[in-house]
Amino acid sequence: MAPERENTRERTPAGATATTRPRARLDQPRPPRRRLLPEWDPEAFGRLSERIARFLGTGRFIVWMTVVIVLWVVWNIFAPGSLRFDNYPFIFLTLMLSLQASYAAPLILLAQNRQDDRDRVNLEQDRKQNERSIADTEYLTREIAALRLGLGEVATRDWIRSELQDMVKELEERQNGHRGHVVFPAERSPGRDVDDR
């Protein structure tokens, strides 16, 4: 009986809002929402601010700014009265220069912040590279020390040369008929091997 009851019971949404709200699918991304404020790419804005800051820091900008100010002043002094737009105290020119400065300062700061971020990343990469170089140098130092210890047990060129010369002398003695007592290297005095190395 219990299975029949479960089959006949239908699932009804609970609450007043459950029937009107559509179910969200979790396997698909949500559609983008409409925004009232415009969106911009922060990287593109940062690159633009760097370009402007680079231009503001050049001699070309100073020359153009000087030309504009001189033309502004000359026009407003020597032009006919009806064509002048900023008389002698040049209040409008002062306003324009302060407006330009108020925009230039944040743009320069933004460019400096981006440069600081790049410098921080470069310093971190340099630090990691230095750590790798130090580790490699320490490894090579240990390997060279191991090779030196290993070479201490290897016969040197001078020792091999002296052994070969002794053998050549023995062979010459045999050829000349002096068949005396043959001295093998094991029968020699042990002090010679130490000195020859």
XYZ file of N, CA and C in Angstrom:
591
model
N 0.799 -1.200 0.000
C 0.000 0.000 0.000
C 0.840 1.261 0.000
N 1.926 1.237 0.662
C 2.765 2.422 0.769
C 3.302 2.852 -0.591
N 3.719 1.907 -1.487
C 4.182 2.347 -2.798
C 3.083 2.995 -3.614
N 1.847 2.577 -3.470
C 0.774 3.182 -4.236
C 0.545 4.620 -3.804
N 0.662 4.879 -2.512
C 0.462 6.231 -2.029
C 1.514 7.183 -2.596
N 2.760 6.713 -2.671
C 3.826 7.571 -3.175
C 3.634 7.893 -4.648
N 3.134 6.960 -5.420
C 2.921 7.203 -6.846
C 1.769 8.160 -7.098
N 0.752 8.116 -6.280
C -0.403 8.966 -6.508
C -0.184 10.379 -6.010
N 0.749 10.574 -5.110
C 0.986 11.902 -4.563
C 1.789 12.719 -5.574
N 1.335 13.906 -5.891
C 2.050 14.793 -6.803
C 2.794 15.830 -6.002
N 3.905 16.265 -6.570
C 4.695 17.292 -5.890
C 4.135 18.655 -6.261
N 3.743 19.375 -5.293
C 3.238 20.724 -5.526
C 4.223 21.690 -4.915
N 4.507 22.785 -5.609
C 5.434 23.755 -5.048
C 4.842 24.405 -3.813
N 5.705 24.615 -2.854
C 5.266 25.222 -1.597
C 5.471 26.726 -1.665
N 4.537 27.466 -1.146
C 4.662 28.913 -1.083
C 4.109 29.582 -2.328
N 3.844 30.862 -2.194
C 3.232 31.603 -3.291
C 4.249 31.935 -4.378
N 5.505 32.151 -4.012
C 6.497 32.548 -5.009
C 7.061 31.364 -5.773
N 6.916 30.175 -5.248
C 7.492 29.005 -5.906
C 6.801 28.705 -7.222
N 5.557 29.031 -7.375
C 4.855 28.714 -8.608
C 5.190 29.702 -9.716
N 5.524 30.934 -9.368
C 5.758 31.941 -10.405
C 7.219 32.018 -10.842
N 8.143 31.584 -10.011
C 9.567 31.718 -10.328
C 10.031 30.498 -11.138
N 10.706 30.735 -12.281
C 11.208 29.583 -13.052
C 12.430 28.986 -12.350
N 12.605 27.700 -12.569
C 13.736 27.005 -11.946
C 15.008 27.344 -12.700
N 16.071 27.578 -11.948
C 17.370 27.877 -12.551
C 18.093 26.573 -12.832
N 18.704 26.520 -13.998
C 19.484 25.330 -14.353
C 20.910 25.529 -13.877
N 21.434 24.550 -13.213
C 22.768 24.657 -12.653
C 23.852 24.218 -13.637
N 23.441 23.551 -14.720
C 24.435 23.079 -15.680
C 24.712 24.087 -16.790
N 24.062 25.233 -16.756
C 24.284 26.263 -17.766
C 24.595 27.589 -17.079
N 25.453 28.393 -17.706
C 25.742 29.699 -17.098
C 24.534 30.626 -17.176
N 24.501 31.553 -16.242
C 23.415 32.525 -16.248
C 23.587 33.485 -17.406
N 22.493 33.972 -17.927
C 22.629 35.015 -18.971
C 23.155 36.296 -18.345
N 23.914 37.069 -19.091
C 24.475 38.302 -18.512
C 23.370 39.292 -18.149
N 23.572 39.958 -17.032
C 22.606 40.963 -16.587
C 22.876 42.277 -17.300
N 21.815 43.037 -17.453
C 21.983 44.376 -18.021
C 22.456 45.304 -16.919
N 23.440 46.112 -17.257
C 23.987 47.059 -16.275
C 23.647 48.474 -16.695
N 23.456 49.307 -15.708
C 23.163 50.700 -15.991
C 24.437 51.478 -16.299
N 25.534 51.104 -15.635
C 26.798 51.799 -15.855
C 27.561 51.139 -16.998
N 28.300 51.915 -17.743
C 29.068 51.305 -18.843
C 30.218 50.459 -18.297
N 30.579 49.426 -19.053
C 31.690 48.565 -18.675
C 32.898 48.900 -19.532
N 34.095 48.723 -18.961
C 35.321 48.947 -19.711
C 36.349 47.931 -19.258
N 37.264 47.698 -20.122
C 38.346 46.762 -19.830
C 39.409 47.485 -19.016
N 39.693 47.046 -17.787
C 40.676 47.764 -16.972
C 42.078 47.714 -17.584
N 42.401 46.651 -18.282
C 43.721 46.576 -18.908
C 43.842 47.588 -20.044
N 42.797 47.718 -20.846
C 42.833 48.696 -21.935
C 42.927 50.116 -21.372
N 42.195 50.379 -20.302
C 42.258 51.705 -19.680
C 43.641 51.953 -19.091
N 44.223 50.916 -18.485
C 45.570 51.055 -17.932
C 46.608 51.310 -19.015
N 46.488 50.604 -20.154
C 47.426 50.835 -21.263
C 47.289 52.244 -21.813
N 46.031 52.731 -21.911
C 45.809 54.098 -22.381
C 46.422 55.102 -21.413
N 46.258 54.866 -20.115
C 46.826 55.797 -19.134
C 48.350 55.793 -19.199
N 48.950 54.629 -19.459
C 50.408 54.584 -19.593
C 50.880 55.354 -20.821
N 50.140 55.232 -21.910
C 50.515 55.987 -23.119
C 50.423 57.488 -22.871
N 49.350 57.901 -22.190
C 49.193 59.334 -21.897
C 50.299 59.797 -20.950
N 50.592 58.995 -19.921
C 51.639 59.379 -18.964
C 53.001 59.453 -19.648
N 53.257 58.530 -20.582
C 54.530 58.598 -21.319
C 54.600 59.874 -22.152
N 53.470 60.252 -22.768
C 53.465 61.473 -23.578
C 53.627 62.705 -22.701
N 52.983 62.704 -21.509
C 53.100 63.857 -20.619
C 54.524 64.043 -20.101
N 55.294 62.989 -20.093
C 56.661 63.080 -19.589
C 57.704 63.341 -20.659
N 57.294 63.800 -21.821
C 58.251 64.043 -22.903
C 58.423 65.537 -23.144
N 59.487 65.862 -23.825
C 59.725 67.253 -24.218
C 58.727 67.713 -25.264
N 58.227 66.780 -26.069
C 57.227 67.127 -27.090
C 55.985 67.716 -26.449
N 55.530 67.133 -25.325
C 54.354 67.656 -24.631
C 54.612 69.077 -24.136
N 55.794 69.317 -23.565
C 56.112 70.654 -23.053
C 56.132 71.667 -24.189
N 56.699 71.272 -25.328
C 56.738 72.191 -26.470
C 55.324 72.494 -26.941
N 54.472 71.471 -27.118
C 53.098 71.698 -27.578
C 52.312 72.533 -26.569
N 52.506 72.247 -25.286
C 51.799 73.017 -24.266
C 52.235 74.475 -24.300
N 53.524 74.725 -24.474
C 54.028 76.097 -24.560
C 53.468 76.799 -25.778
N 53.414 76.099 -26.916
C 52.871 76.711 -28.143
C 51.410 77.076 -27.951
N 50.634 76.163 -27.352
C 49.205 76.438 -27.142
C 49.026 77.627 -26.212
N 49.774 77.695 -25.136
C 49.631 78.806 -24.181
C 50.041 80.128 -24.826
N 51.142 80.121 -25.583
C 51.592 81.360 -26.248
C 50.543 81.818 -27.256
N 50.021 80.891 -28.068
C 48.975 81.269 -29.035
C 47.730 81.788 -28.317
N 47.366 81.147 -27.223
C 46.200 81.567 -26.447
C 46.389 83.011 -25.960
N 47.532 83.273 -25.350
C 47.793 84.599 -24.796
C 47.878 85.643 -25.914
N 48.607 85.326 -26.989
C 48.760 86.281 -28.096
C 47.404 86.576 -28.729
N 46.597 85.541 -28.932
C 45.278 85.754 -29.551
C 44.414 86.652 -28.660
N 44.426 86.393 -27.376
C 43.555 87.154 -26.485
C 44.091 88.536 -26.142
N 45.294 88.860 -26.545
C 45.811 90.217 -26.359
C 45.685 91.019 -27.650
N 46.062 90.430 -28.783
C 46.154 91.187 -30.033
C 44.971 90.996 -30.976
N 44.079 90.088 -30.726
C 42.924 89.897 -31.610
C 41.922 91.028 -31.389
N 41.050 91.277 -32.362
C 40.004 92.284 -32.161
C 39.137 91.920 -30.951
N 38.600 92.896 -30.313
C 37.837 92.719 -29.067
C 36.690 91.746 -29.196
N 36.032 91.702 -30.365
C 34.887 90.811 -30.512
C 35.314 89.346 -30.670
N 36.553 89.090 -31.082
C 37.026 87.715 -31.282
C 37.766 87.148 -30.061
N 38.027 87.974 -29.081
C 38.702 87.487 -27.882
C 37.711 86.674 -27.047
N 38.177 85.544 -26.515
C 37.310 84.703 -25.684
C 37.810 84.605 -24.241
N 39.031 85.131 -23.940
C 39.566 85.101 -22.578
C 40.415 86.353 -22.390
N 39.858 87.341 -21.709
C 40.580 88.609 -21.541
C 41.723 88.478 -20.538
N 42.382 89.602 -20.283
C 43.683 89.650 -19.622
C 43.896 88.759 -18.403
N 43.085 88.656 -17.435
C 43.501 87.770 -16.324
C 43.586 86.298 -16.750
N 43.103 85.988 -17.932
C 43.160 84.637 -18.519
C 42.616 83.575 -17.555
N 41.411 83.824 -17.076
C 40.779 82.909 -16.126
C 40.447 81.579 -16.805
N 39.996 81.645 -18.040
C 39.658 80.410 -18.750
C 40.914 79.566 -19.008
N 42.028 80.215 -19.311
C 43.290 79.493 -19.493
C 43.713 78.816 -18.185
N 43.575 79.530 -17.075
C 43.894 78.944 -15.777
C 43.001 77.749 -15.491
N 41.725 77.872 -15.824
C 40.795 76.760 -15.639
C 41.195 75.564 -16.494
N 41.562 75.800 -17.734
C 41.964 74.703 -18.631
C 43.240 74.020 -18.133
N 44.204 74.804 -17.661
C 45.446 74.214 -17.162
C 45.200 73.407 -15.884
N 44.338 73.893 -14.996
C 44.050 73.136 -13.782
C 43.254 71.864 -14.112
N 42.368 71.933 -15.116
C 41.640 70.749 -15.548
C 42.601 69.710 -16.131
N 43.533 70.182 -16.950
C 44.527 69.264 -17.522
C 45.377 68.633 -16.421
N 45.765 69.412 -15.417
C 46.574 68.880 -14.319
C 45.769 67.899 -13.465
N 44.469 68.186 -13.268
C 43.653 67.289 -12.447
C 43.437 65.940 -13.118
N 43.471 65.892 -14.453
C 43.379 64.603 -15.142
C 44.747 63.946 -15.281
N 45.777 64.745 -15.428
C 47.112 64.179 -15.644
C 47.625 63.470 -14.393
N 47.380 64.030 -13.231
C 47.921 63.442 -11.999
C 47.401 62.023 -11.748
N 46.084 61.760 -11.802
C 45.632 60.368 -11.597
C 46.113 59.416 -12.688
N 46.195 59.909 -13.923
C 46.682 59.040 -14.994
C 48.139 58.649 -14.757
N 48.932 59.594 -14.305
C 50.339 59.300 -14.010
C 50.434 58.328 -12.835
N 49.603 58.525 -11.806
C 49.619 57.601 -10.671
C 49.192 56.199 -11.083
N 48.195 56.104 -11.945
C 47.757 54.789 -12.425
C 48.870 54.108 -13.210
N 49.544 54.869 -14.060
C 50.663 54.302 -14.820
C 51.784 53.862 -13.892
N 52.052 54.635 -12.843
C 53.092 54.244 -11.886
C 52.707 52.987 -11.124
N 51.432 52.863 -10.769
C 50.983 51.654 -10.076
C 51.144 50.424 -10.963
N 50.791 50.575 -12.218
C 50.964 49.439 -13.143
C 52.439 49.099 -13.299
N 53.294 50.122 -13.353
C 54.729 49.866 -13.463
C 55.252 49.195 -12.199
N 54.748 49.604 -11.035
C 55.140 48.958 -9.783
C 54.743 47.492 -9.771
N 53.547 47.190 -10.277
C 53.112 45.795 -10.346
C 54.030 44.984 -11.258
N 54.383 45.565 -12.410
C 55.300 44.867 -13.319
C 56.668 44.678 -12.674
N 57.152 45.709 -11.980
C 58.453 45.601 -11.316
C 58.425 44.526 -10.228
N 57.306 44.454 -9.509
C 57.186 43.444 -8.463
C 57.236 42.033 -9.060
N 56.549 41.837 -10.171
C 56.571 40.525 -10.827
C 57.975 40.219 -11.345
N 58.633 41.209 -11.939
C 59.997 40.998 -12.443
C 60.962 40.688 -11.308
N 60.817 41.385 -10.178
C 61.692 41.109 -9.036
C 61.465 39.701 -8.493
N 60.214 39.268 -8.475
C 59.919 37.913 -8.006
C 60.529 36.876 -8.953
N 60.429 37.123 -10.255
C 61.042 36.201 -11.215
C 62.560 36.209 -11.090
N 63.146 37.390 -10.884
C 64.598 37.464 -10.697
C 65.022 36.738 -9.425
N 64.228 36.878 -8.362
C 64.554 36.193 -7.112
C 64.522 34.679 -7.297
N 63.502 34.188 -7.986
C 63.421 32.746 -8.237
C 64.575 32.273 -9.114
N 64.928 33.076 -10.123
C 66.057 32.722 -10.986
C 67.355 32.700 -10.184
N 67.529 33.659 -9.279
C 68.729 33.671 -8.438
C 68.776 32.454 -7.524
N 67.619 32.066 -6.976
C 67.586 30.873 -6.136
C 67.974 29.633 -6.930
N 67.463 29.536 -8.170
C 67.835 28.395 -9.008
C 69.322 28.414 -9.329
N 69.865 29.597 -9.615
C 71.290 29.711 -9.919
C 72.141 29.320 -8.716
N 71.732 29.755 -7.523
C 72.475 29.397 -6.313
C 72.415 27.893 -6.087
N 71.232 27.302 -6.277
C 71.109 25.849 -6.103
C 71.982 25.106 -7.114
N 71.989 25.567 -8.369
C 72.836 24.938 -9.385
C 74.309 25.084 -9.039
N 74.704 26.263 -8.553
C 76.101 26.488 -8.181
C 76.507 25.586 -7.023
N 75.630 25.453 -6.028
C 75.940 24.571 -4.907
C 76.060 23.123 -5.371
N 75.169 22.710 -6.272
C 75.235 21.344 -6.793
C 76.555 21.119 -7.540
N 76.926 22.078 -8.393
C 78.182 21.929 -9.131
C 79.383 21.940 -8.199
N 79.337 22.733 -7.136
C 80.426 22.758 -6.159
C 80.565 21.396 -5.483
N 79.446 20.801 -5.106
C 79.504 19.467 -4.499
C 80.054 18.438 -5.480
N 79.633 18.535 -6.747
C 80.126 17.592 -7.753
C 81.629 17.747 -7.970
N 82.110 18.982 -8.009
C 83.549 19.219 -8.203
C 84.323 18.686 -6.999
N 83.781 18.890 -5.796
C 84.450 18.358 -4.607
C 84.499 16.833 -4.653
N 83.426 16.195 -5.101
C 83.413 14.734 -5.216
C 84.421 14.271 -6.268
N 84.527 15.014 -7.378
C 85.511 14.649 -8.404
C 86.934 14.796 -7.872
N 87.184 15.839 -7.098
C 88.521 16.011 -6.520
C 88.858 14.872 -5.568
N 87.883 14.471 -4.766
C 88.128 13.334 -3.877
C 88.381 12.068 -4.678
N 87.621 11.901 -5.754
C 87.825 10.732 -6.606
C 89.166 10.764 -7.317
N 89.616 11.943 -7.705
C 90.903 12.055 -8.390
C 92.074 11.807 -7.462
N 91.878 11.978 -6.174
C 92.950 11.703 -5.226
C 93.344 10.240 -5.241
N 92.422 9.357 -5.631
C 92.702 7.931 -5.670
C 93.151 7.464 -7.043
N 93.163 8.316 -8.033
C 93.545 7.950 -9.395
C 95.034 8.228 -9.583
N 95.668 7.376 -10.365
C 97.094 7.552 -10.636
C 97.314 8.807 -11.459
N 98.354 9.561 -11.104
C 98.642 10.789 -11.829
C 99.539 10.498 -13.025
N 99.674 11.457 -13.878
C 100.483 11.324 -15.078
C 101.959 11.107 -14.738
N 102.460 11.829 -13.750
C 103.868 11.676 -13.360
C 104.140 10.287 -12.791
N 103.212 9.770 -11.992
C 103.406 8.442 -11.426
C 103.423 7.381 -12.523
N 102.477 7.496 -13.481
C 102.442 6.533 -14.594
C 103.707 6.661 -15.436
N 104.188 7.868 -15.673
C 105.403 8.071 -16.455
C 106.608 7.420 -15.772
N 106.711 7.593 -14.452
C 107.847 6.990 -13.744
C 107.764 5.467 -13.768
N 106.573 4.918 -13.657
C 106.415 3.467 -13.739
C 106.811 2.956 -15.118
N 106.395 3.677 -16.153
C 106.760 3.258 -17.516
C 108.266 3.354 -17.730
N 108.911 4.387 -17.207
C 110.363 4.512 -17.341
C 111.077 3.362 -16.640
N 110.595 2.970 -15.469
C 111.192 1.836 -14.772
C 111.038 0.558 -15.578
N 109.891 0.372 -16.180
C 109.673 -0.827 -16.999
C 110.574 -0.825 -18.228
N 110.738 0.366 -18.838
C 111.631 0.468 -20.001
C 113.063 0.112 -19.591
N 113.509 0.563 -18.431
C 114.856 0.222 -17.942
C 114.999 -1.272 -17.728
N 113.984 -1.877 -17.152
C 114.029 -3.324 -16.928
C 114.095 -4.077 -18.241
N 113.312 -3.618 -19.237
C 113.344 -4.275 -20.549
C 114.709 -4.105 -21.213
N 115.304 -2.930 -21.054
C 116.632 -2.709 -21.632
C 117.665 -3.603 -20.956
N 117.561 -3.774 -19.656
C 118.477 -4.648 -18.944
C 118.334 -6.086 -19.414
N 117.107 -6.501 -19.656
C 116.881 -7.868 -20.142
C 117.467 -8.046 -21.536
N 117.302 -7.025 -22.379
C 117.840 -7.133 -23.738
C 119.369 -7.131 -23.719
N 119.969 -6.432 -22.839
C 121.428 -6.362 -22.770
C 122.031 -7.610 -22.123
N 121.228 -8.515 -21.661
C 121.741 -9.745 -21.096
C 121.910 -9.703 -19.612
N 121.572 -8.700 -18.997
C 121.669 -8.625 -17.540
C 120.427 -9.248 -16.967
N 120.465 -10.478 -16.770
C 119.291 -11.146 -16.235
C 119.438 -11.267 -14.734
N 119.380 -10.177 -14.138
C 119.492 -10.161 -12.679
C 118.139 -10.393 -12.057
N 118.111 -10.014 -10.813
C 116.859 -10.164 -10.082
C 115.839 -9.140 -10.604
N 114.637 -9.602 -11.029
C 113.584 -8.725 -11.536
C 112.806 -8.193 -10.345
N 112.686 -6.876 -10.334
C 111.963 -6.243 -9.234
C 110.560 -5.916 -9.732
N 109.590 -6.493 -9.068
C 108.208 -6.192 -9.407
C 107.738 -4.964 -8.626
N 106.729 -4.283 -9.130
C 106.279 -3.079 -8.426
C 105.825 -3.352 -6.996
N 105.328 -4.537 -6.717
C 104.873 -4.837 -5.362
C 106.042 -4.999 -4.403
N 107.246 -5.328 -4.924
C 108.405 -5.549 -4.075
C 109.168 -4.264 -3.792
N 108.799 -3.170 -4.407
C 109.506 -1.913 -4.200
C 109.121 -1.301 -2.874
N 109.848 -0.261 -2.509
C 109.544 0.402 -1.237
C 108.242 1.181 -1.369
N 107.386 1.176 -0.345
C 106.084 1.838 -0.455
C 106.190 3.355 -0.489
N 107.292 3.953 -0.079
C 107.425 5.398 -0.063
C 107.461 5.999 -1.447
N 107.869 5.253 -2.458
C 107.981 5.796 -3.801
C 106.620 6.105 -4.409
N 105.628 5.250 -4.177
C 104.287 5.479 -4.746
C 103.679 6.745 -4.182
N 103.892 7.000 -2.924
C 103.304 8.180 -2.312
C 103.972 9.443 -2.869
N 105.283 9.405 -3.057
C 105.988 10.590 -3.550
C 105.676 10.869 -5.016
N 105.410 9.831 -5.795
C 105.207 10.021 -7.242
C 103.835 10.579 -7.546
N 102.928 10.464 -6.651
C 101.580 10.951 -6.952
C 101.481 12.429 -6.797
